[in-house]
Amino acid sequence: MTESLLQTTVVGSYPQPDWLVNREMLSKVVPRTRLKEIWRVPEAYLQQAQDDATLLAIRDMERAGIDIITDGEMRRESYSNHFATALDGIDQENPGYVTTRSGQKTPVPRVVGKLRRTRPVEVRDMQFLRANTDRPAKITLPGPFTMGQQVKDEFYKDAEAMCMDYAAAVNEEAHDLVKAGADVIQLDEPWLRNNPEEASRYAVKVINRALKGINVPTVVHLCFGYAAVVPGLSKPTGYTFLPQLADTIAQQISIESAQPKIDLGVLKDLAPKKVMLGVIDLNDPEIETAQKVAERIRDGLKYMSPEKLLPAPDCGMKYLPRATAFGKLKALAEGATIVRKELS
């Protein structure tokens, strides 16, 4: 049935309201440690405010016509630090520092003991999402390889062993998220591309450990960096670690293609998998027409069947103005509808 083809979804995030976060501060950093000063709401009222913002995100995705929605990640300072700083074995008070490629010193979690998940981190988030939508619902977790690249390791001295413990923690959380009503679990693994040599040694192994025994559809997402941080032509035009993901147990691979304009021939490398394909350019402030989105979807269908393609935005939607984000999601849903009708 064509209505089940080309199911639209989002990568994860949606714009947080100005009354909830300091968006100017947000635009300057992707925090690895906690950044509590980013919140505009006093601690006593923060959870209630985040719940209200989450309802706005849910309703926007529903109104736009998105098939598989998320909670918009309203409670997160970044895609990774919400979970990564909640584990035992991290020194919360004394972060480490690493030098980024641009030469800036960035605070990162400091690993001082064995990494363990001692409490649920995103389970309430998933319960809230499940209670407030009847649509298929996805929740995202930072991937174990990426978390291992974003820390100062002063305990393991063995990156693979550390990432395996991250994977065990992610797996425990993922199983509880499924019990809480998650229809899809996604791992965000952008650092696979940043460090492909190390990824080739053990990334597939740790991803498979993180997804072990999960009985709902699973996704591995990789990208080139947020449009707000890595704009325009500075993005590469190809992934250095992609064919290897065909060996993961994840059913879906998520890639961006609208902004970096990658050669979609790479989709052939992922033939066994479904692909979440980025067809919304978040570097372009203009809202795409439904026809433009349909054209990008058709480009993907040259290399894979409609049963295996899930149209989505590129990643980093949280940095857009909310009206722009909503307009782009509406165009995404309408573009998919155009192509579905052609397929029927």
XYZ file of C-alpha atoms in Angstrom, residues 29-35 77-85 90 92 95-96 98 100 106-109 146-147 149-151 190-191 194 226:
35
model
C 28.677 25.765 21.210
C 27.718 22.096 21.072
C 28.299 21.329 24.757
C 29.953 18.062 25.821
C 29.630 18.760 29.562
C 26.536 20.195 31.245
C 25.745 23.822 30.361
C 21.601 21.039 25.822
C 23.121 18.965 23.019
C 22.416 15.661 21.330
C 25.017 13.832 23.434
C 25.706 15.504 26.770
C 22.251 14.784 28.260
C 23.017 11.051 28.365
C 26.822 11.035 28.390
C 27.108 13.064 31.603
C 32.319 10.618 35.040
C 31.022 16.020 36.913
C 35.887 18.373 33.327
C 38.789 17.598 31.057
C 40.588 18.913 24.533
C 39.339 21.185 18.754
C 36.609 22.635 24.885
C 35.488 21.134 28.203
C 34.616 17.435 27.913
C 33.529 14.730 30.373
C 30.885 9.104 19.408
C 30.748 9.377 23.209
C 35.538 10.467 21.065
C 34.173 13.284 23.234
C 35.868 12.549 26.562
C 28.570 11.654 13.775
C 32.147 10.908 14.871
C 35.486 12.321 11.861
C 25.209 21.074 11.938
